[in-house]
Amino acid sequence: MRAGNRSYWPYLLIAPTVAGGAFLLLYPLLKAAVISFQHFRMGELIRGGATLVGLDNYAELLSGAEFWQVLLRTLGWTAINVVLIVVLSTGVALMLVRLRRGLRLALMSALALAWATPIIAATTVFQWLFQSELGVVNWLLVALGFDSFQGYAWFANGTATFAVLVVLVVWQSVPFAALTLYAGLTTIPGELYESARIDGGTGWQVFWKVTVPMLRQLFALVASLEVIWVAKCFPQIWVLSQGGPDGATTTLPVYAFKIARVLHRYDLGSAVAMLTVVILAVALVSNLRRMVRS
């Protein structure tokens, strides 16, 4: 099947996959958008007949203080994690470039295994590590002389639980970002580094004057992907703390689920989900536009 010299077979072959992917991605999004404009609770879920209420659900959310508290917490959660992920991943990628082949292969294998660990399995392991009485972390801290951590209940304190979740998400995210940045580093010509060193540049100057400009777009892409990954984190938070204690780890995805699950306010939960999508879309589109322009 041709039109001139152009064959349509490649497009026909990928059409089922594209159509299936579009359906799986767009249908839930459109359904949630519709529900967010309806009065949709347990009764409507069972018998149907949801009625349109316009922007009432959004007005209820935006007029309440709880939503804004959760939004600020989500922004802080995302910023802390993304900064740590990008910084640590950059350090690991730079180390991979300098390691000998055997050590590099061993480290890359360890990163791949950490990345491949199922989310729920990794979260369960972290629950064991930070368990108050038999956890390895408390035992190690006490062995190092920090006696105040004897029987310390990490998951009873909001700040401590938040910190544990940050460690967990960073541990899960660094492998992907580090391997991606390492792949980018291998594409930079060695002559650029040699010229910079001949000109008297220090390691820090070489990094900022050569590495960062050459990988600016890759850094922006990695940061954008990590913003998506961190902002939509749900399994780790739900399994580890269910948004507690006292809401200290409740982010927007957890907030939406709790509203829908506990209050059976599927309309309000959908409104939270749609606001989350809009916030992420605005942030990412502006970032990607800057990346393309640069």
PDB file of C-alpha atoms in Angstrom:
ATOM      1  CA  MET A   1       0.000   0.000   0.000  1.00  0.00           C
ATOM      2  CA  ARG A   2       1.802   3.063  -1.280  1.00  0.00           C
ATOM      3  CA  ALA A   3       1.121   6.681  -2.110  1.00  0.00           C
ATOM      4  CA  GLY A   4       3.918   7.744  -4.416  1.00  0.00           C
ATOM      5  CA  ASN A   5       7.110   6.525  -2.767  1.00  0.00           C
ATOM      6  CA  ARG A   6       5.571   6.482   0.707  1.00  0.00           C
ATOM      7  CA  SER A   7       4.513   3.223   2.345  1.00  0.00           C
ATOM      8  CA  TYR A   8       1.714   3.155   4.913  1.00  0.00           C
ATOM      9  CA  TRP A   9       2.537  -0.332   6.196  1.00  0.00           C
ATOM     10  CA  PRO A  10       4.621   0.890   9.175  1.00  0.00           C
ATOM     11  CA  TYR A  11       1.727   3.084  10.321  1.00  0.00           C
ATOM     12  CA  LEU A  12      -0.788   0.272   9.881  1.00  0.00           C
ATOM     13  CA  LEU A  13       1.411  -2.112  11.869  1.00  0.00           C
ATOM     14  CA  ILE A  14       1.743   0.216  14.865  1.00  0.00           C
ATOM     15  CA  ALA A  15      -1.871   1.450  14.694  1.00  0.00           C
ATOM     16  CA  PRO A  16      -3.301  -1.256  17.046  1.00  0.00           C
ATOM     17  CA  THR A  17      -0.666  -0.537  19.677  1.00  0.00           C
ATOM     18  CA  VAL A  18      -1.162   3.222  19.427  1.00  0.00           C
ATOM     19  CA  ALA A  19      -4.945   2.839  19.592  1.00  0.00           C
ATOM     20  CA  GLY A  20      -4.754   0.497  22.593  1.00  0.00           C
ATOM     21  CA  GLY A  21      -2.318   2.756  24.408  1.00  0.00           C
ATOM     22  CA  ALA A  22      -4.423   5.841  23.711  1.00  0.00           C
ATOM     23  CA  PHE A  23      -7.518   4.086  25.020  1.00  0.00           C
ATOM     24  CA  LEU A  24      -5.834   2.903  28.210  1.00  0.00           C
ATOM     25  CA  LEU A  25      -4.400   6.358  28.870  1.00  0.00           C
ATOM     26  CA  LEU A  26      -7.179   8.653  27.720  1.00  0.00           C
ATOM     27  CA  TYR A  27     -10.308   6.809  28.831  1.00  0.00           C
ATOM     28  CA  PRO A  28      -9.501   6.875  32.603  1.00  0.00           C
ATOM     29  CA  LEU A  29      -8.472  10.523  32.301  1.00  0.00           C
ATOM     30  CA  LEU A  30     -11.658  11.522  30.477  1.00  0.00           C
ATOM     31  CA  LYS A  31     -13.812   9.445  32.850  1.00  0.00           C
ATOM     32  CA  ALA A  32     -12.245  11.118  35.884  1.00  0.00           C
ATOM     33  CA  ALA A  33     -12.757  14.526  34.270  1.00  0.00           C
ATOM     34  CA  VAL A  34     -16.456  13.806  33.720  1.00  0.00           C
ATOM     35  CA  ILE A  35     -16.972  12.500  37.267  1.00  0.00           C
ATOM     36  CA  SER A  36     -15.296  15.610  38.689  1.00  0.00           C
ATOM     37  CA  PHE A  37     -18.155  17.693  37.267  1.00  0.00           C
ATOM     38  CA  GLN A  38     -20.867  15.407  38.644  1.00  0.00           C
ATOM     39  CA  HIS A  39     -22.522  14.518  41.946  1.00  0.00           C
ATOM     40  CA  PHE A  40     -21.022  11.023  42.085  1.00  0.00           C
ATOM     41  CA  ARG A  41     -21.059   9.090  45.345  1.00  0.00           C
ATOM     42  CA  MET A  42     -21.899   5.551  46.482  1.00  0.00           C
ATOM     43  CA  GLY A  43     -25.512   5.780  45.310  1.00  0.00           C
ATOM     44  CA  GLU A  44     -24.524   6.916  41.824  1.00  0.00           C
ATOM     45  CA  LEU A  45     -21.844   4.229  41.678  1.00  0.00           C
ATOM     46  CA  ILE A  46     -24.447   1.506  42.326  1.00  0.00           C
ATOM     47  CA  ARG A  47     -27.517   2.712  40.480  1.00  0.00           C
ATOM     48  CA  GLY A  48     -26.099   5.316  38.099  1.00  0.00           C
ATOM     49  CA  GLY A  49     -27.855   8.546  37.240  1.00  0.00           C
ATOM     50  CA  ALA A  50     -25.134  11.000  38.256  1.00  0.00           C
ATOM     51  CA  THR A  51     -26.125  14.638  37.806  1.00  0.00           C
ATOM     52  CA  LEU A  52     -23.952  17.498  36.635  1.00  0.00           C
ATOM     53  CA  VAL A  53     -22.955  20.037  39.294  1.00  0.00           C
ATOM     54  CA  GLY A  54     -20.543  22.117  37.237  1.00  0.00           C
ATOM     55  CA  LEU A  55     -17.604  23.488  39.188  1.00  0.00           C
ATOM     56  CA  ASP A  56     -19.086  22.835  42.634  1.00  0.00           C
ATOM     57  CA  ASN A  57     -16.560  20.095  43.481  1.00  0.00           C
ATOM     58  CA  TYR A  58     -13.636  22.310  42.500  1.00  0.00           C
ATOM     59  CA  ALA A  59     -15.071  25.238  44.442  1.00  0.00           C
ATOM     60  CA  GLU A  60     -15.432  23.032  47.525  1.00  0.00           C
ATOM     61  CA  LEU A  61     -11.827  21.912  47.241  1.00  0.00           C
ATOM     62  CA  LEU A  62     -10.283  25.301  46.563  1.00  0.00           C
ATOM     63  CA  SER A  63     -12.243  26.996  49.350  1.00  0.00           C
ATOM     64  CA  GLY A  64     -11.002  24.535  51.985  1.00  0.00           C
ATOM     65  CA  ALA A  65      -7.745  24.880  53.887  1.00  0.00           C
ATOM     66  CA  GLU A  66      -6.964  21.152  53.790  1.00  0.00           C
ATOM     67  CA  PHE A  67      -6.434  21.042  50.031  1.00  0.00           C
ATOM     68  CA  TRP A  68      -3.908  23.870  50.144  1.00  0.00           C
ATOM     69  CA  GLN A  69      -2.030  22.191  53.003  1.00  0.00           C
ATOM     70  CA  VAL A  70      -1.825  18.973  50.995  1.00  0.00           C
ATOM     71  CA  LEU A  71      -0.746  20.904  47.889  1.00  0.00           C
ATOM     72  CA  LEU A  72       2.095  22.646  49.754  1.00  0.00           C
ATOM     73  CA  ARG A  73       3.161  19.322  51.250  1.00  0.00           C
ATOM     74  CA  THR A  74       3.161  17.747  47.794  1.00  0.00           C
ATOM     75  CA  LEU A  75       5.266  20.564  46.354  1.00  0.00           C
ATOM     76  CA  GLY A  76       7.778  20.230  49.202  1.00  0.00           C
ATOM     77  CA  TRP A  77       7.807  16.440  48.873  1.00  0.00           C
ATOM     78  CA  THR A  78       8.442  16.697  45.122  1.00  0.00           C
ATOM     79  CA  ALA A  79      11.132  19.367  45.407  1.00  0.00           C
ATOM     80  CA  ILE A  80      13.106  17.549  48.120  1.00  0.00           C
ATOM     81  CA  ASN A  81      13.043  14.229  46.307  1.00  0.00           C
ATOM     82  CA  VAL A  82      13.838  15.572  42.841  1.00  0.00           C
ATOM     83  CA  VAL A  83      16.790  17.651  44.068  1.00  0.00           C
ATOM     84  CA  LEU A  84      18.245  14.681  45.964  1.00  0.00           C
ATOM     85  CA  ILE A  85      17.674  12.321  43.032  1.00  0.00           C
ATOM     86  CA  VAL A  86      19.323  14.605  40.463  1.00  0.00           C
ATOM     87  CA  VAL A  87      22.305  15.431  42.706  1.00  0.00           C
ATOM     88  CA  LEU A  88      22.969  11.831  43.777  1.00  0.00           C
ATOM     89  CA  SER A  89      22.376  10.474  40.270  1.00  0.00           C
ATOM     90  CA  THR A  90      24.857  12.956  38.834  1.00  0.00           C
ATOM     91  CA  GLY A  91      27.458  11.877  41.380  1.00  0.00           C
ATOM     92  CA  VAL A  92      26.866   8.184  40.638  1.00  0.00           C
ATOM     93  CA  ALA A  93      27.034   8.797  36.863  1.00  0.00           C
ATOM     94  CA  LEU A  94      30.322  10.685  37.200  1.00  0.00           C
ATOM     95  CA  MET A  95      31.695   7.854  39.333  1.00  0.00           C
ATOM     96  CA  LEU A  96      30.652   5.253  36.742  1.00  0.00           C
ATOM     97  CA  VAL A  97      32.637   7.084  34.070  1.00  0.00           C
ATOM     98  CA  ARG A  98      35.790   6.921  36.184  1.00  0.00           C
ATOM     99  CA  LEU A  99      35.535   3.347  37.456  1.00  0.00           C
ATOM    100  CA  ARG A 100      37.370   0.453  35.875  1.00  0.00           C
ATOM    101  CA  ARG A 101      35.340  -1.896  33.735  1.00  0.00           C
ATOM    102  CA  GLY A 102      34.816  -4.608  36.371  1.00  0.00           C
ATOM    103  CA  LEU A 103      33.734  -2.203  39.114  1.00  0.00           C
ATOM    104  CA  ARG A 104      31.572  -0.277  36.670  1.00  0.00           C
ATOM    105  CA  LEU A 105      29.791  -3.464  35.620  1.00  0.00           C
ATOM    106  CA  ALA A 106      29.252  -4.459  39.264  1.00  0.00           C
ATOM    107  CA  LEU A 107      27.817  -1.048  40.188  1.00  0.00           C
ATOM    108  CA  MET A 108      25.597  -0.925  37.108  1.00  0.00           C
ATOM    109  CA  SER A 109      24.290  -4.405  37.927  1.00  0.00           C
ATOM    110  CA  ALA A 110      23.508  -3.311  41.496  1.00  0.00           C
ATOM    111  CA  LEU A 111      21.694  -0.240  40.184  1.00  0.00           C
ATOM    112  CA  ALA A 112      19.698  -2.341  37.742  1.00  0.00           C
ATOM    113  CA  LEU A 113      18.686  -4.770  40.505  1.00  0.00           C
ATOM    114  CA  ALA A 114      17.585  -1.929  42.779  1.00  0.00           C
ATOM    115  CA  TRP A 115      15.598  -0.428  39.920  1.00  0.00           C
ATOM    116  CA  ALA A 116      13.980  -3.783  39.087  1.00  0.00           C
ATOM    117  CA  THR A 117      12.850  -4.433  42.681  1.00  0.00           C
ATOM    118  CA  PRO A 118       9.025  -4.309  42.823  1.00  0.00           C
ATOM    119  CA  ILE A 119       7.718  -1.223  44.590  1.00  0.00           C
ATOM    120  CA  ILE A 120       5.677  -3.097  47.192  1.00  0.00           C
ATOM    121  CA  ALA A 121       8.556  -5.482  47.944  1.00  0.00           C
ATOM    122  CA  ALA A 122      10.988  -2.599  48.428  1.00  0.00           C
ATOM    123  CA  THR A 123       8.508  -0.755  50.644  1.00  0.00           C
ATOM    124  CA  THR A 124       8.014  -3.850  52.799  1.00  0.00           C
ATOM    125  CA  VAL A 125      11.786  -4.196  53.201  1.00  0.00           C
ATOM    126  CA  PHE A 126      11.989  -0.590  54.376  1.00  0.00           C
ATOM    127  CA  GLN A 127       9.233  -1.295  56.907  1.00  0.00           C
ATOM    128  CA  TRP A 128      11.391  -4.067  58.328  1.00  0.00           C
ATOM    129  CA  LEU A 129      14.545  -1.947  58.277  1.00  0.00           C
ATOM    130  CA  PHE A 130      12.924   0.851  60.295  1.00  0.00           C
ATOM    131  CA  GLN A 131      10.892  -1.373  62.638  1.00  0.00           C
ATOM    132  CA  SER A 132      11.101  -0.011  66.173  1.00  0.00           C
ATOM    133  CA  GLU A 133      12.221  -3.101  68.114  1.00  0.00           C
ATOM    134  CA  LEU A 134      13.859  -5.435  65.609  1.00  0.00           C
ATOM    135  CA  GLY A 135      14.776  -3.013  62.803  1.00  0.00           C
ATOM    136  CA  VAL A 136      18.317  -2.965  61.454  1.00  0.00           C
ATOM    137  CA  VAL A 137      18.451   0.841  61.358  1.00  0.00           C
ATOM    138  CA  ASN A 138      17.740   1.258  65.081  1.00  0.00           C
ATOM    139  CA  TRP A 139      20.177  -1.526  65.944  1.00  0.00           C
ATOM    140  CA  LEU A 140      22.917   0.103  63.846  1.00  0.00           C
ATOM    141  CA  LEU A 141      22.319   3.570  65.279  1.00  0.00           C
ATOM    142  CA  VAL A 142      22.418   2.245  68.853  1.00  0.00           C
ATOM    143  CA  ALA A 143      25.605   0.322  68.028  1.00  0.00           C
ATOM    144  CA  LEU A 144      27.153   3.586  66.803  1.00  0.00           C
ATOM    145  CA  GLY A 145      26.389   5.233  70.130  1.00  0.00           C
ATOM    146  CA  PHE A 146      23.034   6.902  69.456  1.00  0.00           C
ATOM    147  CA  ASP A 147      21.223   5.392  72.420  1.00  0.00           C
ATOM    148  CA  SER A 148      18.161   7.602  71.925  1.00  0.00           C
ATOM    149  CA  PHE A 149      17.184   5.398  68.972  1.00  0.00           C
ATOM    150  CA  GLN A 150      16.677   2.377  71.210  1.00  0.00           C
ATOM    151  CA  GLY A 151      13.147   1.283  70.295  1.00  0.00           C
ATOM    152  CA  TYR A 152      12.539   4.497  68.341  1.00  0.00           C
ATOM    153  CA  ALA A 153       9.172   4.366  66.533  1.00  0.00           C
ATOM    154  CA  TRP A 154       9.886   5.897  63.130  1.00  0.00           C
ATOM    155  CA  PHE A 155       6.325   5.587  61.891  1.00  0.00           C
ATOM    156  CA  ALA A 156       4.768   7.292  64.913  1.00  0.00           C
ATOM    157  CA  ASN A 157       6.418  10.617  64.075  1.00  0.00           C
ATOM    158  CA  GLY A 158       5.364  12.590  61.011  1.00  0.00           C
ATOM    159  CA  THR A 159       8.783  14.064  60.232  1.00  0.00           C
ATOM    160  CA  ALA A 160      10.531  10.701  60.683  1.00  0.00           C
ATOM    161  CA  THR A 161       8.002   8.920  58.467  1.00  0.00           C
ATOM    162  CA  PHE A 162       8.410  11.624  55.829  1.00  0.00           C
ATOM    163  CA  ALA A 163      12.194  11.164  55.955  1.00  0.00           C
ATOM    164  CA  VAL A 164      11.925   7.379  55.599  1.00  0.00           C
ATOM    165  CA  LEU A 165       9.699   7.805  52.551  1.00  0.00           C
ATOM    166  CA  VAL A 166      12.174  10.249  51.019  1.00  0.00           C
ATOM    167  CA  VAL A 167      14.985   7.723  51.464  1.00  0.00           C
ATOM    168  CA  LEU A 168      12.840   4.995  49.925  1.00  0.00           C
ATOM    169  CA  VAL A 169      11.790   7.010  46.864  1.00  0.00           C
ATOM    170  CA  VAL A 170      15.310   8.356  46.273  1.00  0.00           C
ATOM    171  CA  TRP A 171      16.729   4.823  46.543  1.00  0.00           C
ATOM    172  CA  GLN A 172      14.229   3.602  43.958  1.00  0.00           C
ATOM    173  CA  SER A 173      14.737   6.540  41.595  1.00  0.00           C
ATOM    174  CA  VAL A 174      18.505   7.046  41.519  1.00  0.00           C
ATOM    175  CA  PRO A 175      19.296   3.944  39.383  1.00  0.00           C
ATOM    176  CA  PHE A 176      17.226   5.088  36.383  1.00  0.00           C
ATOM    177  CA  ALA A 177      18.465   8.674  36.533  1.00  0.00           C
ATOM    178  CA  ALA A 178      22.103   7.659  37.115  1.00  0.00           C
ATOM    179  CA  LEU A 179      22.179   5.199  34.217  1.00  0.00           C
ATOM    180  CA  THR A 180      20.507   7.744  31.939  1.00  0.00           C
ATOM    181  CA  LEU A 181      23.021  10.449  32.841  1.00  0.00           C
ATOM    182  CA  TYR A 182      25.895   7.982  32.506  1.00  0.00           C
ATOM    183  CA  ALA A 183      24.753   7.186  28.958  1.00  0.00           C
ATOM    184  CA  GLY A 184      24.771  10.917  28.240  1.00  0.00           C
ATOM    185  CA  LEU A 185      28.252  11.365  29.704  1.00  0.00           C
ATOM    186  CA  THR A 186      29.665   8.718  27.373  1.00  0.00           C
ATOM    187  CA  THR A 187      28.605  10.842  24.369  1.00  0.00           C
ATOM    188  CA  ILE A 188      30.697  13.876  25.377  1.00  0.00           C
ATOM    189  CA  PRO A 189      33.959  13.970  23.374  1.00  0.00           C
ATOM    190  CA  GLY A 190      37.028  13.482  25.530  1.00  0.00           C
ATOM    191  CA  GLU A 191      38.785  16.285  23.663  1.00  0.00           C
ATOM    192  CA  LEU A 192      36.539  18.840  25.363  1.00  0.00           C
ATOM    193  CA  TYR A 193      37.673  17.684  28.796  1.00  0.00           C
ATOM    194  CA  GLU A 194      41.322  17.644  27.725  1.00  0.00           C
ATOM    195  CA  SER A 195      41.078  21.193  26.384  1.00  0.00           C
ATOM    196  CA  ALA A 196      39.423  22.407  29.577  1.00  0.00           C
ATOM    197  CA  ARG A 197      42.125  20.832  31.738  1.00  0.00           C
ATOM    198  CA  ILE A 198      44.903  22.260  29.558  1.00  0.00           C
ATOM    199  CA  ASP A 199      43.352  25.688  30.084  1.00  0.00           C
ATOM    200  CA  GLY A 200      43.713  25.145  33.826  1.00  0.00           C
ATOM    201  CA  GLY A 201      40.132  24.273  34.683  1.00  0.00           C
ATOM    202  CA  THR A 202      39.486  22.513  37.984  1.00  0.00           C
ATOM    203  CA  GLY A 203      37.205  19.516  38.230  1.00  0.00           C
ATOM    204  CA  TRP A 204      34.309  21.689  39.411  1.00  0.00           C
ATOM    205  CA  GLN A 205      34.889  24.211  36.596  1.00  0.00           C
ATOM    206  CA  VAL A 206      35.076  21.446  33.995  1.00  0.00           C
ATOM    207  CA  PHE A 207      31.790  20.047  35.243  1.00  0.00           C
ATOM    208  CA  TRP A 208      29.973  23.406  35.054  1.00  0.00           C
ATOM    209  CA  LYS A 209      31.587  24.642  31.827  1.00  0.00           C
ATOM    210  CA  VAL A 210      31.624  21.394  29.839  1.00  0.00           C
ATOM    211  CA  THR A 211      29.413  18.666  31.301  1.00  0.00           C
ATOM    212  CA  VAL A 212      26.372  20.741  32.275  1.00  0.00           C
ATOM    213  CA  PRO A 213      26.097  22.683  28.971  1.00  0.00           C
ATOM    214  CA  MET A 214      26.505  19.491  26.940  1.00  0.00           C
ATOM    215  CA  LEU A 215      23.852  17.610  28.955  1.00  0.00           C
ATOM    216  CA  ARG A 216      21.523  20.505  29.728  1.00  0.00           C
ATOM    217  CA  GLN A 217      18.615  18.979  27.829  1.00  0.00           C
ATOM    218  CA  LEU A 218      19.207  15.552  29.342  1.00  0.00           C
ATOM    219  CA  PHE A 219      19.258  17.024  32.851  1.00  0.00           C
ATOM    220  CA  ALA A 220      15.975  18.809  32.103  1.00  0.00           C
ATOM    221  CA  LEU A 221      14.428  15.603  30.764  1.00  0.00           C
ATOM    222  CA  VAL A 222      15.535  13.546  33.766  1.00  0.00           C
ATOM    223  CA  ALA A 223      14.260  16.212  36.166  1.00  0.00           C
ATOM    224  CA  SER A 224      10.896  16.291  34.352  1.00  0.00           C
ATOM    225  CA  LEU A 225      10.523  12.517  34.502  1.00  0.00           C
ATOM    226  CA  GLU A 226      11.413  12.485  38.186  1.00  0.00           C
ATOM    227  CA  VAL A 227       8.874  15.217  38.927  1.00  0.00           C
ATOM    228  CA  ILE A 228       6.202  12.984  37.397  1.00  0.00           C
ATOM    229  CA  TRP A 229       7.452   9.898  39.241  1.00  0.00           C
ATOM    230  CA  VAL A 230       7.702  11.602  42.644  1.00  0.00           C
ATOM    231  CA  ALA A 231       4.531  13.681  42.455  1.00  0.00           C
ATOM    232  CA  LYS A 232       2.391  10.668  41.611  1.00  0.00           C
ATOM    233  CA  CYS A 233       3.956   8.350  44.199  1.00  0.00           C
ATOM    234  CA  PHE A 234       1.170   6.416  45.855  1.00  0.00           C
ATOM    235  CA  PRO A 235       2.055   2.748  46.656  1.00  0.00           C
ATOM    236  CA  GLN A 236       5.065   3.627  48.800  1.00  0.00           C
ATOM    237  CA  ILE A 237       3.176   6.159  50.898  1.00  0.00           C
ATOM    238  CA  TRP A 238       0.032   4.085  51.236  1.00  0.00           C
ATOM    239  CA  VAL A 239       1.791   0.853  52.214  1.00  0.00           C
ATOM    240  CA  LEU A 240       4.199   2.535  54.613  1.00  0.00           C
ATOM    241  CA  SER A 241       1.991   5.111  56.339  1.00  0.00           C
ATOM    242  CA  GLN A 242      -1.376   5.507  54.561  1.00  0.00           C
ATOM    243  CA  GLY A 243      -0.682   9.237  54.585  1.00  0.00           C
ATOM    244  CA  GLY A 244      -0.130   9.416  58.337  1.00  0.00           C
ATOM    245  CA  PRO A 245       0.621   9.989  61.051  1.00  0.00           C
ATOM    246  CA  ASP A 246      -1.841  12.887  61.325  1.00  0.00           C
ATOM    247  CA  GLY A 247      -1.670  13.480  57.576  1.00  0.00           C
ATOM    248  CA  ALA A 248       2.064  14.257  57.631  1.00  0.00           C
ATOM    249  CA  THR A 249       2.713  12.191  54.499  1.00  0.00           C
ATOM    250  CA  THR A 250      -0.567  12.813  52.668  1.00  0.00           C
ATOM    251  CA  THR A 251       0.208  14.054  49.168  1.00  0.00           C
ATOM    252  CA  LEU A 252      -2.307  14.817  46.412  1.00  0.00           C
ATOM    253  CA  PRO A 253      -2.608  11.229  45.070  1.00  0.00           C
ATOM    254  CA  VAL A 254      -3.064   9.861  48.598  1.00  0.00           C
ATOM    255  CA  TYR A 255      -5.516  12.649  49.404  1.00  0.00           C
ATOM    256  CA  ALA A 256      -7.609  11.824  46.325  1.00  0.00           C
ATOM    257  CA  PHE A 257      -7.685   8.136  47.216  1.00  0.00           C
ATOM    258  CA  LYS A 258      -8.590   8.769  50.850  1.00  0.00           C
ATOM    259  CA  ILE A 259     -11.465  11.045  49.880  1.00  0.00           C
ATOM    260  CA  ALA A 260     -12.831   8.483  47.436  1.00  0.00           C
ATOM    261  CA  ARG A 261     -12.211   5.427  49.642  1.00  0.00           C
ATOM    262  CA  VAL A 262     -13.127   6.709  53.078  1.00  0.00           C
ATOM    263  CA  LEU A 263     -15.774   9.326  52.292  1.00  0.00           C
ATOM    264  CA  HIS A 264     -17.007   7.693  49.063  1.00  0.00           C
ATOM    265  CA  ARG A 265     -16.728  11.140  47.478  1.00  0.00           C
ATOM    266  CA  TYR A 266     -15.681   9.892  44.055  1.00  0.00           C
ATOM    267  CA  ASP A 267     -16.558  13.262  42.537  1.00  0.00           C
ATOM    268  CA  LEU A 268     -14.299  15.155  44.942  1.00  0.00           C
ATOM    269  CA  GLY A 269     -11.525  12.580  44.588  1.00  0.00           C
ATOM    270  CA  SER A 270     -11.701  12.919  40.802  1.00  0.00           C
ATOM    271  CA  ALA A 271     -11.484  16.689  41.137  1.00  0.00           C
ATOM    272  CA  VAL A 272      -8.290  16.332  43.201  1.00  0.00           C
ATOM    273  CA  ALA A 273      -6.872  13.976  40.560  1.00  0.00           C
ATOM    274  CA  MET A 274      -7.677  16.392  37.737  1.00  0.00           C
ATOM    275  CA  LEU A 275      -6.123  19.327  39.593  1.00  0.00           C
ATOM    276  CA  THR A 276      -3.003  17.205  40.086  1.00  0.00           C
ATOM    277  CA  VAL A 277      -2.864  16.485  36.357  1.00  0.00           C
ATOM    278  CA  VAL A 278      -3.276  20.173  35.514  1.00  0.00           C
ATOM    279  CA  ILE A 279      -0.555  21.270  37.952  1.00  0.00           C
ATOM    280  CA  LEU A 280       1.882  18.679  36.590  1.00  0.00           C
ATOM    281  CA  ALA A 281       1.019  19.525  32.989  1.00  0.00           C
ATOM    282  CA  VAL A 282       1.646  23.249  33.505  1.00  0.00           C
ATOM    283  CA  ALA A 283       4.952  22.633  35.258  1.00  0.00           C
ATOM    284  CA  LEU A 284       6.207  20.073  32.752  1.00  0.00           C
ATOM    285  CA  VAL A 285       5.102  21.879  29.593  1.00  0.00           C
ATOM    286  CA  SER A 286       6.912  25.057  30.643  1.00  0.00           C
ATOM    287  CA  ASN A 287      10.016  23.044  31.512  1.00  0.00           C
ATOM    288  CA  LEU A 288       9.983  21.103  28.240  1.00  0.00           C
ATOM    289  CA  ARG A 289       9.476  24.303  26.241  1.00  0.00           C
ATOM    290  CA  ARG A 290      12.579  25.800  27.842  1.00  0.00           C
ATOM    291  CA  MET A 291      14.433  22.559  27.117  1.00  0.00           C
ATOM    292  CA  VAL A 292      13.492  22.617  23.426  1.00  0.00           C
ATOM    293  CA  ARG A 293      14.394  26.285  23.060  1.00  0.00           C
ATOM    294  CA  SER A 294      17.813  25.733  24.620  1.00  0.00           C
TER     295      SER A 294
END
